[in-house]
Coordinates of C-alpha atoms in Angstrom, one line a residue:
Chain A
M16 CA 0.0 0.0 0.0
A17 CA 0.9 3.6 -0.4
R18 CA 1.3 4.1 3.3
T19 CA 4.7 5.8 3.4
A20 CA 3.7 8.5 1.0
V21 CA 0.2 8.8 2.4
S22 CA 0.6 8.6 6.1
R23 CA 2.9 11.6 6.2
R24 CA 0.0 13.7 5.1
L25 CA -2.6 12.4 7.5
G26 CA -4.3 15.3 9.1
D27 CA -2.7 17.7 6.7
R28 CA -4.3 18.5 3.4
L29 CA -2.3 18.7 0.3
R30 CA -0.9 22.1 -0.5
W31 CA 0.8 23.7 -3.4
R32 CA 4.6 24.2 -3.0
V33 CA 7.1 26.1 -5.1
A34 CA 9.6 24.1 -7.0
E35 CA 12.7 25.4 -8.8
V36 CA 13.9 24.1 -12.2
T37 CA 17.6 23.2 -11.8
E38 CA 18.2 21.6 -15.2
R39 CA 16.4 20.7 -18.4
R40 CA 17.3 17.9 -20.8
A41 CA 15.9 17.4 -24.2
E42 CA 14.6 13.8 -24.6
S43 CA 13.3 14.1 -28.2
A44 CA 12.4 16.9 -30.6
T45 CA 9.1 17.4 -28.7
A46 CA 9.8 16.2 -25.1
V47 CA 12.0 17.6 -22.3
T48 CA 12.9 16.4 -18.9
L49 CA 12.7 19.1 -16.2
V50 CA 14.8 18.5 -13.1
L51 CA 13.2 20.1 -10.1
E52 CA 14.4 20.9 -6.6
V53 CA 11.3 20.6 -4.3
P54 CA 12.0 21.7 -0.8
E55 CA 10.5 19.2 1.8
W56 CA 9.6 16.7 -0.9
P57 CA 8.1 13.8 1.1
G58 CA 9.2 11.1 -1.4
H59 CA 7.0 9.3 -3.9
L60 CA 6.0 5.9 -5.2
A61 CA 6.7 4.8 -8.8
G62 CA 3.7 5.7 -11.0
Q63 CA 2.5 8.6 -8.9
H64 CA 2.0 12.1 -10.4
V65 CA 2.1 15.7 -9.5
D66 CA -0.3 18.6 -10.4
I67 CA 1.4 21.6 -11.8
R68 CA -0.3 25.0 -11.6
L69 CA 0.5 28.0 -13.8
T70 CA -0.8 31.4 -13.2
A71 CA -0.7 34.1 -15.9
E72 CA -0.1 37.8 -15.1
D73 CA -3.8 38.5 -15.4
G74 CA -4.6 36.0 -12.7
Y75 CA -5.9 33.3 -15.0
S76 CA -4.7 30.0 -13.6
T77 CA -4.7 26.4 -15.0
Q78 CA -3.3 23.1 -13.9
R79 CA -2.2 19.8 -15.4
S80 CA -1.1 16.4 -14.0
Y81 CA 2.4 15.1 -14.9
S82 CA 3.8 11.7 -14.1
I83 CA 7.0 11.6 -12.1
A84 CA 9.9 10.1 -14.2
S85 CA 12.6 9.7 -11.6
A86 CA 13.1 7.2 -8.8
P87 CA 12.8 8.7 -5.3
D88 CA 16.0 10.8 -4.7
G89 CA 15.7 13.3 -1.8
T90 CA 14.3 16.6 -2.9
R91 CA 15.2 16.1 -6.5
L92 CA 12.3 15.3 -8.9
E93 CA 12.2 14.8 -12.6
L94 CA 9.2 15.2 -14.9
T95 CA 9.2 14.5 -18.6
V96 CA 6.8 16.6 -20.5
Q97 CA 5.7 16.0 -24.1
R98 CA 4.6 19.0 -26.1
V99 CA 1.0 18.7 -27.0
V100 CA 0.1 20.5 -30.2
E101 CA -2.3 23.3 -29.4
G102 CA -1.7 22.5 -25.8
E103 CA -2.1 25.2 -23.2
V104 CA 0.5 24.2 -20.7
S105 CA 2.9 21.8 -22.2
P106 CA 4.4 24.2 -24.8
Y107 CA 5.3 26.6 -22.0
L108 CA 6.9 23.8 -20.0
V109 CA 8.8 22.3 -22.9
D110 CA 9.9 25.5 -24.7
E111 CA 10.1 28.3 -22.2
L112 CA 10.7 27.1 -18.7
M113 CA 14.4 27.5 -17.9
P114 CA 16.8 26.7 -15.0
G115 CA 16.2 29.1 -12.2
D116 CA 12.5 29.5 -13.0
Q117 CA 9.9 28.4 -10.4
L118 CA 6.6 26.7 -10.7
E119 CA 3.8 25.6 -8.4
L120 CA 3.4 21.9 -7.7
R121 CA 1.5 19.6 -5.4
G122 CA 1.9 16.0 -4.8
P123 CA 2.8 13.2 -5.0
V124 CA -0.7 11.9 -5.6
G125 CA -2.3 8.7 -6.8
G126 CA -2.1 5.4 -4.9
W127 CA -3.5 3.0 -7.5
F128 CA -1.3 3.2 -10.6
V129 CA 1.8 2.5 -8.6
W130 CA 4.5 -0.2 -8.4
Q131 CA 6.3 -0.9 -5.2
P132 CA 9.5 -2.9 -4.7
E133 CA 7.8 -5.2 -2.2
Q134 CA 5.7 -6.6 -5.1
E135 CA 7.0 -10.0 -6.1
E136 CA 4.9 -10.9 -9.2
P137 CA 6.2 -10.4 -12.8
V138 CA 5.4 -7.0 -14.3
L139 CA 4.3 -6.0 -17.8
L140 CA 4.6 -2.4 -18.8
V141 CA 2.8 -1.2 -21.9
A142 CA 3.6 2.3 -23.0
G143 CA 2.1 4.4 -25.8
G144 CA 4.4 7.4 -26.6
S145 CA 5.0 9.6 -23.5
G146 CA 3.0 7.0 -21.5
L147 CA 6.5 5.6 -20.9
V148 CA 7.2 8.3 -18.3
P149 CA 5.5 6.7 -15.2
L150 CA 6.6 3.3 -16.4
M151 CA 10.2 4.5 -16.6
C152 CA 9.8 5.6 -13.0
M153 CA 8.9 2.0 -12.2
I154 CA 12.0 0.7 -14.1
R155 CA 14.2 3.1 -12.3
S156 CA 12.7 2.4 -8.9
R157 CA 13.1 -1.3 -9.5
R158 CA 16.8 -0.7 -10.2
A159 CA 17.2 1.7 -7.2
A160 CA 15.6 -0.9 -4.9
G161 CA 17.7 -3.8 -6.2
S162 CA 14.5 -5.7 -7.1
R163 CA 14.9 -8.8 -9.2
V164 CA 11.3 -9.0 -10.2
P165 CA 11.3 -9.6 -14.0
F166 CA 9.8 -6.8 -16.1
R167 CA 8.7 -6.9 -19.7
V168 CA 8.1 -3.7 -21.5
L169 CA 6.3 -3.0 -24.7
Y170 CA 7.0 0.6 -25.9
S171 CA 4.8 1.8 -28.7
L172 CA 6.1 4.9 -30.5
R173 CA 5.6 6.5 -33.9
S174 CA 9.2 6.5 -35.1
P175 CA 12.8 6.1 -33.7
A176 CA 12.9 9.9 -33.5
E177 CA 10.3 9.9 -30.7
L178 CA 12.3 7.6 -28.5
L179 CA 12.5 8.8 -24.9
Y180 CA 15.4 8.1 -22.6
G181 CA 17.4 6.8 -25.6
P182 CA 20.9 6.3 -24.0
E183 CA 19.4 4.7 -20.9
I184 CA 17.1 2.4 -22.8
R185 CA 19.8 1.3 -25.2
Q186 CA 22.1 0.5 -22.3
G187 CA 19.3 -1.8 -20.9
T188 CA 18.7 -3.1 -17.4
P189 CA 19.2 -6.7 -16.4
G190 CA 15.9 -8.4 -15.9
V191 CA 14.0 -5.8 -17.9
D192 CA 13.1 -6.9 -21.5
L193 CA 12.1 -4.1 -23.7
T194 CA 10.4 -4.4 -27.1
H195 CA 9.8 -1.4 -29.4
I196 CA 6.6 -1.3 -31.4
Y197 CA 6.9 1.3 -34.1
T198 CA 3.6 2.5 -35.4
R199 CA 4.6 4.6 -38.4
E200 CA 8.2 4.3 -39.2
A201 CA 10.5 1.5 -38.0
P202 CA 14.3 1.3 -38.1
Q203 CA 15.7 -0.6 -41.2
Q204 CA 16.8 -3.6 -39.1
S205 CA 13.4 -4.0 -37.5
A206 CA 11.7 -7.3 -38.4
R207 CA 8.3 -6.0 -37.5
P208 CA 6.6 -3.8 -40.1
P209 CA 5.3 -0.5 -38.7
G210 CA 1.8 -0.7 -37.3
R211 CA -0.2 -0.2 -34.2
I212 CA 0.1 -2.7 -31.3
T213 CA -1.7 -6.0 -31.8
P214 CA -2.8 -8.9 -29.5
D215 CA 0.0 -10.9 -31.1
D216 CA 2.6 -8.3 -29.9
L217 CA 1.3 -8.6 -26.4
A218 CA 1.2 -12.4 -26.5
R219 CA 4.6 -12.6 -28.0
H220 CA 6.5 -10.1 -25.8
G221 CA 4.3 -10.0 -22.7
W222 CA 3.7 -12.6 -20.0
P223 CA 1.4 -15.6 -20.3
P224 CA -1.7 -14.9 -18.2
D225 CA -1.1 -17.8 -15.9
F226 CA 2.1 -16.1 -14.7
A227 CA -0.4 -13.6 -13.1
P228 CA 1.7 -10.5 -13.9
T229 CA 0.5 -7.1 -12.9
C230 CA 0.1 -5.1 -16.1
Y231 CA 0.5 -1.3 -16.2
V232 CA -0.8 0.4 -19.3
C233 CA -0.2 4.1 -19.9
G234 CA -0.6 6.4 -22.9
P235 CA -3.3 8.2 -24.9
T236 CA -6.8 7.1 -24.1
A237 CA -7.5 5.2 -27.3
F238 CA -4.1 3.4 -27.1
V239 CA -4.8 2.4 -23.5
E240 CA -8.3 1.3 -24.3
K241 CA -7.1 -1.0 -27.0
A242 CA -4.1 -2.5 -25.2
A243 CA -6.1 -3.1 -22.0
A244 CA -8.9 -4.8 -24.0
Y245 CA -6.3 -7.0 -25.7
L246 CA -4.8 -8.0 -22.4
V247 CA -8.2 -9.1 -21.1
L248 CA -8.9 -10.9 -24.4
L249 CA -5.6 -12.8 -24.0
G250 CA -6.8 -14.0 -20.6
H251 CA -5.3 -11.5 -18.1
D252 CA -7.5 -10.9 -15.1
P253 CA -9.0 -7.4 -15.5
E254 CA -8.2 -6.7 -11.8
R255 CA -4.5 -7.1 -12.7
V256 CA -4.6 -4.6 -15.5
R257 CA -4.0 -1.1 -14.3
T258 CA -4.4 1.9 -16.6
E259 CA -3.5 5.5 -16.8
R260 CA -5.1 7.3 -19.8
F261 CA -4.1 10.8 -20.5
G262 CA -6.5 11.7 -23.2
G263 CA -5.8 12.5 -26.9
G264 CA -5.4 10.3 -29.9
E265 CA -4.0 6.9 -30.6
D266 CA -0.3 7.4 -31.1
Chain B
M20 CA 1.6 31.0 -21.1
T21 CA -1.4 32.5 -22.7
A22 CA -4.8 32.7 -21.2
G23 CA -6.8 29.7 -22.3
T24 CA -10.2 29.4 -23.7
P25 CA -12.8 27.0 -22.2
A26 CA -12.4 24.8 -25.3
D27 CA -8.8 24.0 -24.5
T28 CA -9.0 23.6 -20.8
A29 CA -8.6 19.9 -21.3
G30 CA -5.3 20.4 -23.0
I31 CA -6.2 17.7 -25.4
P32 CA -8.0 17.6 -28.8
P33 CA -11.8 17.7 -28.4
D34 CA -12.0 14.1 -29.3
A35 CA -15.4 12.5 -28.4
E36 CA -13.9 9.0 -28.2
G37 CA -10.7 9.9 -26.4
G38 CA -12.1 12.7 -24.4
Y39 CA -11.8 11.1 -21.0
I40 CA -9.0 10.2 -18.7
D41 CA -8.7 7.9 -15.7
G42 CA -9.9 8.5 -12.2
N43 CA -6.2 8.7 -11.3
A44 CA -6.5 12.4 -12.2
L45 CA -8.8 13.0 -9.3
A46 CA -6.0 12.2 -6.9
G47 CA -4.8 15.8 -6.6
P48 CA -8.1 17.6 -6.3
L49 CA -9.4 15.0 -3.8
A50 CA -6.1 15.1 -1.8
E51 CA -6.8 18.8 -1.3
L52 CA -9.8 17.7 0.8
F53 CA -9.1 14.3 2.2
A54 CA -6.3 12.8 4.2
V55 CA -6.3 9.4 2.5
D56 CA -5.9 8.7 -1.2
L57 CA -9.5 8.2 -2.4
T58 CA -8.5 7.0 -5.9
A59 CA -7.4 3.7 -4.4
A60 CA -10.8 3.4 -2.7
T61 CA -13.5 1.1 -4.2
S62 CA -16.7 2.9 -5.2
Q63 CA -20.2 1.5 -5.9
C64 CA -22.2 3.1 -8.7
A65 CA -25.6 4.3 -7.6
H66 CA -27.1 3.5 -11.0
C67 CA -25.8 0.1 -12.0
S68 CA -24.2 -1.1 -8.7
N69 CA -20.9 -1.8 -10.4
T70 CA -17.9 -1.6 -8.0
G71 CA -14.3 -0.7 -8.8
P72 CA -11.5 1.5 -7.9
V73 CA -12.1 5.3 -8.1
A74 CA -8.9 5.3 -10.2
R75 CA -10.8 3.4 -12.9
L76 CA -13.7 5.9 -13.3
H77 CA -13.8 7.8 -16.6
V78 CA -13.0 11.5 -15.9
Y79 CA -14.1 14.3 -18.2
R80 CA -12.3 17.7 -17.9
Q81 CA -14.2 19.5 -20.6
A82 CA -16.9 20.5 -18.2
P83 CA -16.3 23.3 -15.7
G84 CA -14.6 21.1 -13.1
L85 CA -14.3 17.4 -13.2
V86 CA -17.0 14.9 -14.0
A87 CA -16.4 11.2 -13.2
R88 CA -18.6 8.6 -14.8
C89 CA -19.0 4.9 -14.2
Q90 CA -16.8 2.8 -16.4
Q91 CA -19.6 0.3 -16.8
C92 CA -22.8 2.3 -17.3
G93 CA -21.5 5.8 -18.0
Q94 CA -23.7 7.5 -15.5
V95 CA -22.2 10.4 -13.4
M96 CA -20.8 9.2 -10.1
L97 CA -18.9 12.2 -8.9
R98 CA -18.6 15.9 -9.8
L99 CA -16.0 18.3 -8.4
V100 CA -15.8 22.0 -9.1
R101 CA -13.1 24.2 -7.7
A102 CA -14.1 27.8 -7.1
P103 CA -11.6 30.3 -5.8
E104 CA -12.6 29.7 -2.1
T105 CA -14.9 26.7 -2.2
V106 CA -14.8 23.2 -3.6
W107 CA -18.2 21.8 -4.7
L108 CA -18.2 18.0 -4.4
D109 CA -21.2 16.0 -5.6
T110 CA -21.0 12.3 -4.8
S111 CA -24.6 11.5 -5.3
G112 CA -23.8 8.9 -7.9
I113 CA -21.8 6.8 -5.4
T114 CA -23.6 4.6 -2.9
V115 CA -20.6 3.3 -1.0
L116 CA -16.9 4.1 -0.8
S117 CA -14.7 1.4 0.6
I118 CA -11.5 3.1 1.7
P119 CA -8.2 1.3 2.5
V120 CA -6.6 2.9 5.5
G121 CA -4.2 0.2 6.6
A122 CA -4.0 -1.4 10.0
D123 CA -4.9 0.8 12.9

């Protein structure tokens, strides 16, 4: 259970705090990782998110949820933000926010779409595009905790240019098997022709249902809808399929 | 940032099919009010009696505020509107919430 992160807050309602951007790292042409220093950060669980609030000079204010990308590490927190075309918040975060800038943040929140190092069952992670972010947090937290639980990861992305965390992913992690599913443009050496994720991909690169893995599926709503339905179709217990939909289209 | 229009408050294309997100997104707004994480709680729909985690509800952000619907029957289970000094929370679509609190 999410007791460590939650119990700290018992009796104290969640409040906004001010975080400072200490570093930014381009992850792809359209995504950036923001490294934040958050005073008194209480720690987080892999899969949790934060709410970010931006307020314009005229007082207009808006907020969005962003998944945490980094394993717990003191008061340091990393968020990876994908620019949404026509988006209201993400272009500002991706293009304009610079080291030294501050933003309002609250969290960590969410106690359901989380993976904890005490879990012993095999894990299947299914990511659509920037849906990889909270799943990467799980992979990093697994490594940080020295967990030997086997992970399998299916990462669906449009083209090699959209790959997030390239160097880290290419380096690989023992016990974490990662398969790329390219939907529009695959690298030349790729045996699988480009196309959206299929039940066959999930059967071939995921776990057999009788291994009773916990499956985490994150990405655009239509992607998650489809992948989660395929998993249930393949025989996975719906109770073991956890989803995080973040709206938008299928890629 | 630029001031937004109501149409883009969701930050996503106005896509009828993909227009909702998971109940996970309620975690922050509810944590502003409650001391335990309610998204991990199990809720029972007042319309069809389906039970499941609040994290699985379908949340629509296009409305002023947040509207959470039953993943089974689509009826409204919870509405939350944040005004400057008041939060309006309507849970009339939920009959029972079963909330994990851990051992006492």
